[in-house]
Every structure is written in structure tokens, then in C-alpha cells.
Coordinates of C-alpha atoms in Angstrom, one line a residue:
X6 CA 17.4 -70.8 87.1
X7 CA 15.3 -72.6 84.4
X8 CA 16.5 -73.9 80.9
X9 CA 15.7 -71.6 78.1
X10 CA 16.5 -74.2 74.9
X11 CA 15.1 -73.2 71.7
X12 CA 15.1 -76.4 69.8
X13 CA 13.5 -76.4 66.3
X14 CA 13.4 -79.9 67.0
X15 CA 14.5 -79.6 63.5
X16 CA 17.9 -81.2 63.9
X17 CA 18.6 -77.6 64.2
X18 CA 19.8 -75.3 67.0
X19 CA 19.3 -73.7 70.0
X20 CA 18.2 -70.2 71.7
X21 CA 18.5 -69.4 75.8
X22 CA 17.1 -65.9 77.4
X23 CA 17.7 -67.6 80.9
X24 CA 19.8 -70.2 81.3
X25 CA 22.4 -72.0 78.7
X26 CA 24.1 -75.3 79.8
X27 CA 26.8 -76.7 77.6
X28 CA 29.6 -78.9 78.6
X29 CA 28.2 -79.0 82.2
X30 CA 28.1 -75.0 82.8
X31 CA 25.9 -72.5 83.0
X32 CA 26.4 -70.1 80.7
X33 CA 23.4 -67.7 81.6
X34 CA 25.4 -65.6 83.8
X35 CA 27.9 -64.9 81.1
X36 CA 25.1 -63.9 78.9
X37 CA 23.7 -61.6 81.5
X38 CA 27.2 -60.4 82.1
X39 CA 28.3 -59.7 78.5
X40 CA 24.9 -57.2 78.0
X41 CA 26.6 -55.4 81.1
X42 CA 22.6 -56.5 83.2
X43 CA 21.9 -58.9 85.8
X44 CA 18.7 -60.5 87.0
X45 CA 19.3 -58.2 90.4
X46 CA 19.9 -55.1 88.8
X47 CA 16.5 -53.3 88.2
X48 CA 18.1 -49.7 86.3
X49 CA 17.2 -51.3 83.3
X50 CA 20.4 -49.5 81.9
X51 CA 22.4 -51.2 79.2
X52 CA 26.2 -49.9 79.2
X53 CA 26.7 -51.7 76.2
X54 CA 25.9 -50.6 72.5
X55 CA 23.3 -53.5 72.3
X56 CA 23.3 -54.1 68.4
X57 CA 27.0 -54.6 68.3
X58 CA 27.3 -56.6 70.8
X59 CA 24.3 -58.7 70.4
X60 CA 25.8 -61.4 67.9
X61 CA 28.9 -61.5 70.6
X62 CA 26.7 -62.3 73.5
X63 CA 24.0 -64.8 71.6
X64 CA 26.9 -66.5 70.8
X65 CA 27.3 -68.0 73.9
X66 CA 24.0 -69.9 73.7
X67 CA 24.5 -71.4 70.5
X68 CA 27.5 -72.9 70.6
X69 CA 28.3 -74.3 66.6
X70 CA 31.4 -76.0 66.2
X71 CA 31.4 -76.1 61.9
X72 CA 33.6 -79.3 62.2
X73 CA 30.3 -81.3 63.7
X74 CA 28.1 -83.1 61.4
X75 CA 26.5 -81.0 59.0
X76 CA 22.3 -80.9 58.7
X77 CA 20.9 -82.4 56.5
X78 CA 21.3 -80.2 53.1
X79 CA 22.3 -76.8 54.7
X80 CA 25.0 -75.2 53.3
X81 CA 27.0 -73.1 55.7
X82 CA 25.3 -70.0 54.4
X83 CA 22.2 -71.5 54.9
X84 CA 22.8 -72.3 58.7
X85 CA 24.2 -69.0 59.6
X86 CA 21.5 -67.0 58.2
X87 CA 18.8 -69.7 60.6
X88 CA 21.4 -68.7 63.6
X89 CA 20.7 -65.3 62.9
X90 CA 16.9 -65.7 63.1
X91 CA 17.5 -67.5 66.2
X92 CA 19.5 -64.7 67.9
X93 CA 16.8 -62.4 67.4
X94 CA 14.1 -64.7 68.9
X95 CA 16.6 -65.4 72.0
X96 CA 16.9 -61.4 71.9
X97 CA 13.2 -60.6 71.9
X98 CA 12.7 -63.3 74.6
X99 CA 15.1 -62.0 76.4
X100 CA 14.3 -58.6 76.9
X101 CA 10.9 -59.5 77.4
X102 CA 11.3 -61.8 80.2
X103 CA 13.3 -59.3 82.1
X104 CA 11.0 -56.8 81.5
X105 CA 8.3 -59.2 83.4
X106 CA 10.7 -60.2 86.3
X107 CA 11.9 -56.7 87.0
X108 CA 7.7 -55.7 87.3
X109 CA 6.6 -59.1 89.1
X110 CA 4.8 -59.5 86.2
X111 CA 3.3 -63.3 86.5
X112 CA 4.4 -65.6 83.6
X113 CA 0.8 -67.0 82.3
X114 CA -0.2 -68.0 78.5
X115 CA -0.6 -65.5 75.6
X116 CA -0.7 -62.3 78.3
X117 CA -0.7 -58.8 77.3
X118 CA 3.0 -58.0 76.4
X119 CA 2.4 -55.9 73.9
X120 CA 4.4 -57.6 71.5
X121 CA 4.7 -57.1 67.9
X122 CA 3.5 -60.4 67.1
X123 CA -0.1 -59.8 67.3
X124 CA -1.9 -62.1 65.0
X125 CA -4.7 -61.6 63.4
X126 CA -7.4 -63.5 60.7
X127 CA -5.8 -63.5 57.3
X128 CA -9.5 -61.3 56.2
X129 CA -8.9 -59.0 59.1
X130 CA -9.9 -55.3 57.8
X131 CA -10.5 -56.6 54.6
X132 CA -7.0 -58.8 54.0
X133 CA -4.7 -55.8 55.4
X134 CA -2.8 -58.0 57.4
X135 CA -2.7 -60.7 54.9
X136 CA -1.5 -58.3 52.2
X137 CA 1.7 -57.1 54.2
X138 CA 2.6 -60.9 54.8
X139 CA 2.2 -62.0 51.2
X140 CA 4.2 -59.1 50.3
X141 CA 7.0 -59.7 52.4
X142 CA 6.8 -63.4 51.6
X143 CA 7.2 -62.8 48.5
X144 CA 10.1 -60.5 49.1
X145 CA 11.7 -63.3 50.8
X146 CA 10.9 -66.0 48.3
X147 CA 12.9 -64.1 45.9
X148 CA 16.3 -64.0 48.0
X149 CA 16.0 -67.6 49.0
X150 CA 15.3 -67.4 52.2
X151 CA 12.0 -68.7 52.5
X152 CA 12.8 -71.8 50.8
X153 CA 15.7 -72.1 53.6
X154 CA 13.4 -72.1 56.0
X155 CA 10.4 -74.3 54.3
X156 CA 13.1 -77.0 54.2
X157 CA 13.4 -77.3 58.1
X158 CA 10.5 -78.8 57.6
X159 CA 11.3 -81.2 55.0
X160 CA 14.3 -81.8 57.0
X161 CA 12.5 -82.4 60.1
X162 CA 9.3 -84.7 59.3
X163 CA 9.6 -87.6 62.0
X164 CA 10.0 -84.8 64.8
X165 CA 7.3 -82.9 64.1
X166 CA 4.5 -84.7 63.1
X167 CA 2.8 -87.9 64.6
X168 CA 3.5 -87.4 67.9
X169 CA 3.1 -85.2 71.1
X170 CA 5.8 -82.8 69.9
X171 CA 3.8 -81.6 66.5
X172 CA 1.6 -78.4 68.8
X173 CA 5.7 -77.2 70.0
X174 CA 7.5 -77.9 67.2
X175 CA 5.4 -75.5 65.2
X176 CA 5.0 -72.7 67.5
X177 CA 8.9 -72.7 66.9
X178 CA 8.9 -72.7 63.3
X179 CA 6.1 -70.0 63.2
X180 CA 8.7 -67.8 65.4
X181 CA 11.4 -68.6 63.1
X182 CA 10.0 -67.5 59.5
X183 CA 7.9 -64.5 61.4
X184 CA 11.0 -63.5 62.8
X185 CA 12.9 -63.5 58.8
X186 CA 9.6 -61.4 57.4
X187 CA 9.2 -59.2 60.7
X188 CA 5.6 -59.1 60.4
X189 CA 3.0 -61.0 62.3
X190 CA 1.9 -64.3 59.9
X191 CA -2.2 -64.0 60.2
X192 CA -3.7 -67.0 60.5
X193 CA -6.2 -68.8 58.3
X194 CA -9.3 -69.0 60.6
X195 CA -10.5 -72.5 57.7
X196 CA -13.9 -72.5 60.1
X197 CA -14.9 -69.7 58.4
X198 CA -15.3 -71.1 54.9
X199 CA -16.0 -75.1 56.5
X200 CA -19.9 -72.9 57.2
X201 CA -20.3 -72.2 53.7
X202 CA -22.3 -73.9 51.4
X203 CA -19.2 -74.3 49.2
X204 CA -16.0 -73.2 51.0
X205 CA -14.5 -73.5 47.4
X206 CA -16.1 -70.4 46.5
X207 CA -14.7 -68.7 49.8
X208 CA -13.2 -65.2 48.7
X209 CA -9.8 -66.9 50.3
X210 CA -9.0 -68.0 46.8
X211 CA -9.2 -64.7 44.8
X212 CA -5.9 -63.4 44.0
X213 CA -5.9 -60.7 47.0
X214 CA -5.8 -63.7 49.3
X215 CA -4.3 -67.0 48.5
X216 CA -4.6 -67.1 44.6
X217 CA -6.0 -70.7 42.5
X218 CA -7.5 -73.0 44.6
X219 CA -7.3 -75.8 41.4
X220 CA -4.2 -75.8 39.6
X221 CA -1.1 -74.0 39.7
X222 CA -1.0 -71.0 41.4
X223 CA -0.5 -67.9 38.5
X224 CA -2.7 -65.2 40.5
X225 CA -1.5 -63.6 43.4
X226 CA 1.2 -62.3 46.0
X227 CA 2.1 -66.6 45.5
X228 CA 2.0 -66.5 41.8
X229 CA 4.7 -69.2 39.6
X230 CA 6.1 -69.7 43.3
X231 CA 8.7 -72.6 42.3
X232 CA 8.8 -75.9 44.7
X233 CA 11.4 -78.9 45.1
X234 CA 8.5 -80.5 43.2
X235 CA 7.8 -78.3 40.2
X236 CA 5.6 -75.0 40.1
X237 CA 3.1 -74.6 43.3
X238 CA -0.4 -75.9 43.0
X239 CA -3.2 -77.4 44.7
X240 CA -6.2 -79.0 44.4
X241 CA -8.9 -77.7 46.9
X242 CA -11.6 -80.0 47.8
X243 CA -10.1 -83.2 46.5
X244 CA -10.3 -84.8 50.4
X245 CA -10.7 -84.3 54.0
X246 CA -12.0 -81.7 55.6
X247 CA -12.0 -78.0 57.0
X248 CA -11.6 -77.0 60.8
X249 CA -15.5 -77.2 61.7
X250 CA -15.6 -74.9 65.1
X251 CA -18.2 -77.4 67.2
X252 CA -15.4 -79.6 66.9
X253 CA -12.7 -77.9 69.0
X254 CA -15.1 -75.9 71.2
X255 CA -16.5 -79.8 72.0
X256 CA -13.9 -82.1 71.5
X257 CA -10.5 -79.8 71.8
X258 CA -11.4 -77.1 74.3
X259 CA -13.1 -79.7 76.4
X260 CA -9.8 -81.7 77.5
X261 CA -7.4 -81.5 80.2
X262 CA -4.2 -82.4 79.4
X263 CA -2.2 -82.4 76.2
X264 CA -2.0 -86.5 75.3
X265 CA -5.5 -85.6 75.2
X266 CA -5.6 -83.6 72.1
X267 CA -2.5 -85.2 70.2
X268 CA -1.6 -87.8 68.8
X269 CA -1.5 -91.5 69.2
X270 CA -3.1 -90.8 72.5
X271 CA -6.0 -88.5 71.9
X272 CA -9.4 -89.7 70.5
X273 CA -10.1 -89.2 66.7
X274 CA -12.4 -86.0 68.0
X275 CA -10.2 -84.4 70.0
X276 CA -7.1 -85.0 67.7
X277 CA -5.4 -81.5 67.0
X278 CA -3.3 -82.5 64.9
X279 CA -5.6 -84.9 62.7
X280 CA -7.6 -82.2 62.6
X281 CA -5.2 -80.3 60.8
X282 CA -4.2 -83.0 58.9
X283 CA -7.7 -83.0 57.0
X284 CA -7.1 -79.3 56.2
X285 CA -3.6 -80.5 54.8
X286 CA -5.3 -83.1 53.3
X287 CA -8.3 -80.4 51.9
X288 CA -6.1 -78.0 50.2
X289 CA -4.2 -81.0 48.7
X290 CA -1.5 -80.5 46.1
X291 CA 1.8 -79.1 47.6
X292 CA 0.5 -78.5 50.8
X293 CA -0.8 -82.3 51.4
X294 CA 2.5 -83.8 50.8
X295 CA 4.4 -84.0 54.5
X296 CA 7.7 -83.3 53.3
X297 CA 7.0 -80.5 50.8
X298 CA 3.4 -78.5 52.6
X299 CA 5.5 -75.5 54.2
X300 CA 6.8 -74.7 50.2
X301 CA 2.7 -72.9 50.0
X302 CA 2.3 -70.0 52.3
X303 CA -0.7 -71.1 53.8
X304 CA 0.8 -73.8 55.7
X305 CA 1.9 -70.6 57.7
X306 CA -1.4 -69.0 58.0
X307 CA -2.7 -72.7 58.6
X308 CA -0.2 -73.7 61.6
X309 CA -0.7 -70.0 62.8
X310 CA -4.6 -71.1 63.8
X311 CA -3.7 -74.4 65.3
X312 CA -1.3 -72.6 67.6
X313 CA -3.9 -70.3 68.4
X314 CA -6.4 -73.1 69.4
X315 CA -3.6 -74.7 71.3
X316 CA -3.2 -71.4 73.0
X317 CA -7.1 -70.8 74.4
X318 CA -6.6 -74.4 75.0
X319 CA -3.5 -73.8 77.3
X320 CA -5.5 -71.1 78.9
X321 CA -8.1 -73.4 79.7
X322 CA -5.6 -75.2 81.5
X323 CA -4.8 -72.7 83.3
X324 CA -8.0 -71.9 84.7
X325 CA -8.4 -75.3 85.8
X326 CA -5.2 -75.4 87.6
X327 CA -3.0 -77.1 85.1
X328 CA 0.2 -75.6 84.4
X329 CA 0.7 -76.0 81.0
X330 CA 4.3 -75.5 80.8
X331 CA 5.2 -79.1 82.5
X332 CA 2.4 -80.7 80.8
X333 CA 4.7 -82.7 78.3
X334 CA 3.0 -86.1 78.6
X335 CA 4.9 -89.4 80.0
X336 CA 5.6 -91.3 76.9
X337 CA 7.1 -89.9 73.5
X338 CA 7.8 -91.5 69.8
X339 CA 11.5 -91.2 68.9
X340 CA 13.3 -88.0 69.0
X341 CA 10.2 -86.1 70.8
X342 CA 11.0 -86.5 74.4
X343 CA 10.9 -82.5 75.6
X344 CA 14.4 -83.6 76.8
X345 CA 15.9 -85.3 73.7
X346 CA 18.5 -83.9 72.2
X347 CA 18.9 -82.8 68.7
X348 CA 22.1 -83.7 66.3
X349 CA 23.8 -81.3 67.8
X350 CA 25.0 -81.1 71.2
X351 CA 22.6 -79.3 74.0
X352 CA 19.4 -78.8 72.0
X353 CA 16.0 -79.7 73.6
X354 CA 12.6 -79.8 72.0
X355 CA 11.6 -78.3 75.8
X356 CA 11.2 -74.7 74.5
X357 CA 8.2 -75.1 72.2
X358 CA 6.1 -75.5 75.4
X359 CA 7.6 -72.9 77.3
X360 CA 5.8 -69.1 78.2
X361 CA 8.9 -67.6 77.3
X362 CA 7.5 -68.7 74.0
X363 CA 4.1 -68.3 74.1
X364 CA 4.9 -64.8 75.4
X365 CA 6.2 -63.7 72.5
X366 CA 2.6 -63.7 70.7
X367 CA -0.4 -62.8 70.9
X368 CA -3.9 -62.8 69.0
X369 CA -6.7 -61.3 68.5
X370 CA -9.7 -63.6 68.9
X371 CA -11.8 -65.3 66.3
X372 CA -14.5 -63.8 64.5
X373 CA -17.8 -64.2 66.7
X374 CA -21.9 -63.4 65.9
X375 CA -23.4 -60.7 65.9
X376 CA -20.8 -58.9 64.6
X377 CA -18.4 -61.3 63.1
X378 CA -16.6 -57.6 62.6
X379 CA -13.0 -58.2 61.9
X380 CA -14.1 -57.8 57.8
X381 CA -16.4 -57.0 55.3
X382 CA -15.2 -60.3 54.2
X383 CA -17.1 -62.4 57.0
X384 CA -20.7 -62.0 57.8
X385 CA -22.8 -63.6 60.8
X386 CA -25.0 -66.2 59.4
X387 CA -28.2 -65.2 62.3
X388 CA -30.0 -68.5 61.3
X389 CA -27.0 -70.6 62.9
X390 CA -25.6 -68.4 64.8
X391 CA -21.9 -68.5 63.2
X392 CA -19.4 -66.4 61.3
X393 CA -19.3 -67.2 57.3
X394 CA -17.2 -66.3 55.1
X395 CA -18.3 -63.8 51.7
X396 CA -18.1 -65.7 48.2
X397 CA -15.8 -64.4 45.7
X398 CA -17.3 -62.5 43.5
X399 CA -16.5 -64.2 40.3
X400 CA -16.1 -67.3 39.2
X401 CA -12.4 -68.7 37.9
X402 CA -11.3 -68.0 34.9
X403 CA -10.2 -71.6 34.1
X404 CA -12.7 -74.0 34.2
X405 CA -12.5 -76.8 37.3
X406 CA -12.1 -79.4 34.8
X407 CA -9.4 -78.2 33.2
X408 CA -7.8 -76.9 36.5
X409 CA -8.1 -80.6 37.7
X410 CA -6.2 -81.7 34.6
X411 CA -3.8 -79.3 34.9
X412 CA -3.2 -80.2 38.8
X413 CA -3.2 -84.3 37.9
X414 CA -0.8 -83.6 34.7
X415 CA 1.7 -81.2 37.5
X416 CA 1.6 -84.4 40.1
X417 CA 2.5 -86.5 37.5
X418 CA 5.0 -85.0 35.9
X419 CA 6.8 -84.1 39.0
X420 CA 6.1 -87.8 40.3
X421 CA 4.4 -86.1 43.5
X422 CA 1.8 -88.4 42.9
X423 CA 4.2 -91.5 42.8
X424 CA 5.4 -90.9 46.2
X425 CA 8.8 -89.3 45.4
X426 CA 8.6 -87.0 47.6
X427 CA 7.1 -88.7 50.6
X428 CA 3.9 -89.4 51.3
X429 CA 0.8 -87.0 52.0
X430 CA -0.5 -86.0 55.4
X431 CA -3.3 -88.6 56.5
X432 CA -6.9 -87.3 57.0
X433 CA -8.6 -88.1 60.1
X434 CA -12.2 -87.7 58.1
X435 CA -13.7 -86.5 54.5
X436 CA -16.2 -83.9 54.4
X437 CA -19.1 -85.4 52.2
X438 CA -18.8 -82.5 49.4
X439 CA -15.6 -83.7 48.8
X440 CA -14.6 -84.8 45.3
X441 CA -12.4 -88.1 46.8
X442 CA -9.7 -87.4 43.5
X443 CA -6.4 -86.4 45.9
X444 CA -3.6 -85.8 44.6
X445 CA -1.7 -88.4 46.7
X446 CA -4.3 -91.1 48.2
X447 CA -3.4 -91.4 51.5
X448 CA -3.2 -95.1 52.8
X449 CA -6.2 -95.2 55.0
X450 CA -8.3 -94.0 51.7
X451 CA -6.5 -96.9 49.7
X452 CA -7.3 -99.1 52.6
X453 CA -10.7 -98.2 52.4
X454 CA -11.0 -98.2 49.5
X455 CA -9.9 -101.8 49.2
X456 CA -12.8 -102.8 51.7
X457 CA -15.5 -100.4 49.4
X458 CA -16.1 -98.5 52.4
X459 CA -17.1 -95.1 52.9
X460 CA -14.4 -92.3 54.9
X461 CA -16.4 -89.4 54.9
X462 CA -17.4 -86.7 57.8
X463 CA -21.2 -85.7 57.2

């Protein structure tokens, strides 16, 4: 019986739908024991009242001694309301893995489960999807609770970036905040408006979407959203680049194995997560900063889309043979070994590649030409053969000057652009239409800029 771990790498803890070792047992048989089910018995009967006896049971995969040493700035509030989340996902998991098992149903990346996690394009019917999120995000925002779990990330920074465990780590987190809004998060498809002849007139950044693109955000389900930093903002088009599709169909979707597409092993090109870096990087303001970027929504909506390119990527594998479960790569940077253990006893980073995971998601594909018919939003540009995302239909109300001046005077004040905070994510490449006035210059632009060379993706 395999190990079912759910590690938010996070310094966090741990979820099991299979098999829970702690102090040298395994506890799986307890679990299955406790719901009054066993792998053998296929009645699919539950003589237990399941909801009251769920926390009892899901206890014994998170063990959480409150003497240990405490996570970073959690309160014990705080970490019992993340165990909660996580005894739902190691519920849903649960029940959907003996579901396959009791049908023979082969384990394989993103198959039909019909799960409730079915993500779609933010502009999907005409920002439907989108709208449900926001609202619920915003429900969320005002108990607290999403800026509980924005701060894993802060918490978290040296485990999930820069390093093989960055495409796992955030499937996890994606699992975590969906699970505390119970909607699917749509993801923000950013090839869409790279097409355009200015993606910073993309209809993304009307208030029924995503609200300002320059300065801080007033318009919108994200409207005067507060941050560690100050009020949220950004400062679109400042740097890097958006998610061109050439690239990952090329570069991405043309790999083999998973060092192959992260980093420091994989080539510039074929770099996931650079690649997302530069959207990071593009958005700039809150977002751009490593420490602070799951404070704006759209980081969501962002990491929602890499995971989906990870997954048609994983499926790739799997039509070439490649079992993508075991491919973790051979060498790891500190703390993101799929076998390392978090702060806290038992928990492995191991889950995040796992189809117990994946399994729990699904998504519906990327707008394609002719069509390009998940919105009136997106149209198929016939001449290049590619999906484009509709203009807003007006202009700003605040000029981009002053909306720049407004965004430097925010970094300042907050010291964001000093560094207190951290530092910002670090762009692979700058699209040539960018304005090159970031927020935070990241060091490879100040090193550049020192030699007076050009960084810039034509």
C-alpha cells in the first residue's frame, strides 16, 4: 500500500487517503477501519454517520502535537482552520480513490472523475465562472481566511520556488484555497491577451474581471483588498512577459521528463516556471514580489494555468510511456527532495506529484480557432490562426501616468520597492512593448543594466 502524504511543502501538514505512517506504523488500516470500509469490501456501505465521524477518523493522518514547534506566524486558530481544509481534501481523495479501485478504474492524469473541480478560463461564458470565484474570494477575504492562506506562501518561499518542487507545491496550494471557497478557481489562460496588440487593453482588467491593471486596485470583486504591504496594486506592463502559446506547445509540450521543464535544470525555453515568472514579473506590483504575489487573486487564476500546462504535459508523458507519478528528478535544492520532511514530523512534499492529486481536477481545454467559443470575450484571429482576447471597451478612468505615480508613490511608501519584503520574482525575458519601470528591478535587469544591455523577448 502506497504513501498518500499531503505535504504543502509549506512547513505545513499532512493529508493520507491510503496509507499514513507515523512513528513506524501504518495507520491506513485504522483509517479504513474507523469509516466502518475496507479496501476488500465492495458494498460501498458506510455504517458510520460520515460527517461526524470524519474529523475523528482524519485525525489519524494528521497527527499535531500543539507542544511542537509552532509555524512560522500561525496562530493556533490559524492552523486548525488549514487542518480543516486538509481533512476535506484527504476526504474527497479518499472517497474518490475507492471509488476507482472498487470499478478497476485505471489511475492515469486528469481522467474523467467527474469531480467538482472542473476548471475553466476566467472569460468562460462571458466571466461566469470568474464572477462566482471573485465573489467568494471576496467573501473569504473579509473573514480572514484568505489571508491565512496567502501566507503559506509567504511562509513557504525557499520550498516552492526555484527548484523542481515549484509545478507540486502549487497544485497543493491550488487544492487548499479551492477547497476554503468550494468553487473551482478558473484559470487565467495570459496567452490570450500576450496575441493582442496591447494586452494592456485586454478586457481582463475591467472591473467584471480583475479590476486596475496601474495602480491600486478600487474597481472590482478585488477592490481596497488590504496587503502585509499596504493596499493591493500593480503595475501591468512594467516588465517581462505573458505566456506566448508557441512557447509551451514548442519548448514545454515537447520534453520528456520533468528536470526538463523546471528549474535549474531545464533550458531558458522550456523553463515552466521562468515562464511564469515573467507573468509574475508582467503584472508587477503585489503580485511580482515572491513573498507577498498570492495577497492578488490572480496569482490563483495564474498558478491555476501552469498546473494545467503541467497537466497536458503529464499526459504527454503518458502517452510516451513515462509514468509521471515517479518522475521526481535525481537531484533536489534544499527542503525539495519528494521525500524530505517538513517541520513537523511525517510530512512529504511526495503528494504534489501524485494522481490521487491530479484526480481531484479536471479542465476544460484552452480556447482553440475556429471557434475560440468558450466567450464572447475571445475571438479567433483567422489571419494567424490563434484565439485573442476582446479589448475593453473603454479606456481607464485614471490616466496611465498618474496610475504609474500612484503605483511608484504605494511601493514607496510601503518600502516594497526597497526590498522589505523580499525580493521580486526574476523574469526569464521582457516582451519588447514593455515599459522596463518595475516596481522592484529584479537583479538580472540591474545586472544588465550595469553592462547597458538589452533583456527583452521580441
Amino acid at each position: 500500500m502506497s504513501k498518500w502524504l499531503f505535504l504543502v511543502t509549506l512547513s505545513l501538514f499532512a493529508w493520507n487517503a491510503v496509507a499514513w505512517i507515523h512513528d513506524g506504523l501504518d495507520r491506513s488500516h485504522e483509517f479504513e477501519e474507523c469509516y466502518g470500509v475496507h479496501a476488500s469490501n465492495s458494498s460501498g456501505n458506510l455504517p458510520l454517520a460520515e460527517n461526524s465521524f470524519e474529523k475523528r477518523c482524519t485525525d489519524l493522518l494528521i497527527p499535531f502535537d500543539l507542544s511542537h514547534k509552532r509555524i512560522g506566524n500561525f496562530t493556533v486558530k490559524e492552523i486548525n482552520y488549514i487542518r480543516s481544509l486538509f481533512r476535506k481534501i484527504n476526504s474527497e481523495a479518499y472517497k474518490i480513490q475507492r471509488y476507482r479501485v472498487k470499478r478497476q478504474v485505471p489511475v492515469v492524469p486528469n481522467s474523467p472523475n467527474n469531480v467538482w473541480r472542473y476548471r475553466q478560463e476566467i472569460r468562460t461564458n462571458n466571466g461566469y465562472h470568474f464572477n462566482v470565484y471573485a465573489t467568494r474570494v471576496r467573501q473569504l477575504k473579509a473573514t480572514g481566511q484568505y489571508d491565512i492562506i496567502a501566507n503559506i506562501n509567504r511562509m513557504t518561499v525557499s520550498k516552492a520556488y526555484v527548484g523542481i518542487n515549484f509545478l507540486p507545491w502549487h497544485r497543493l496550494i491550488l487544492l487548499v484555497l479551492e477547497t476554503a471557497l468550494g468553487v473551482p478557481i478558473p484559470y487565467y489562460d495570459s496567452s490570450l491577451d500576450h496575441e493582442m496588440d496591447d494586452p494592456t487593453n485586454s478586457c481582463v482588467w475591467e472591473p467584471r474581471y480583475f479590476g486596475e491593471g496601474i495602480g491600486p486596485v478600487i474597481q472590482g470583486r478585488f477592490a481596497n483588498f488590504l496587503t502585509p504591504a499596504g493596499p493591493l496594486f500593480r503595475k501591468i506592463n512594467a516588465g517581462g512577459v505573458l505566456i506566448s502559446r508557441r512557447m509551451i506547445i514548442k519548448h514545454v509540450w515537447s520534453q520528456r521528463y520533468l528536470t526538463e521543464i523546471s528549474t535549474p535544470t531545464a533550458r531558458y525555453k522550456s523553463n515552466l516556471e521562468g515562464q511564469s515568472n515573467n507573468v509574475h514579473y508582467w503584472i508587477n506590483g503585489i503580485i511580482a514580489n515572491l513573498a507577498l504575489s498570492a495577497y492578488d487573486p490572480i496569482f490563483f487564476c495564474h498558478y491555476a494555468f501552469i498546473d494545467y500546462i503541467w497537466d497536458i504535459f503529464r499526459m504527454v508523458q503518458s502517452s510516451k510511456g513515462i509514468n509521471s507519478e515517479t518522475d521526481t528528478g535525481k537531484k533536489y535544492p534544499p527542503g525539495q527532495n519528494p521525500s524530505d520532511s517538513s517541520d513537523l514530523d511525517g510530512l512529504l512534499n511526495s503528494e504534489g506529484y501524485s494522481f490521487k492529486t491530479s484526480n481531484l481536477v479536471s479542465y476544460r481545454r484552452w480556447a482553440q480557432c475556429p471557434s475560440c467559443d468558450i466567450s464572447d470575450d475571445v475571438y479567433c484571429d483567422k489571419v494567424r490562426w490563434v484565439c485573442v482576447s476582446r479589448q475593453k471597451p473603454i479606456p481607464s478612468a485614471i490616466p496611465q501616468q498618474i496610475a504609474i505615480h500612484q503605483t511608484d508613490r504605494l511601493a514607496s511608501i510601503s518600502a516594497l520597492k526597497d526590498g522589505r519584503f523580499g525580493p521580486p520574482f526574476t523574469p526569464f525575458a521582457n516582451d519588447s512593448r514593455t515599459r522596463g519601470d518595475a516596481v522592484q528591478a529584479s537583479q538580472i535587469e540591474k545586472d544588465m543594466d550595469k553592462k547597458n544591455q538589452k533583456f527583452r523577448l521580441s
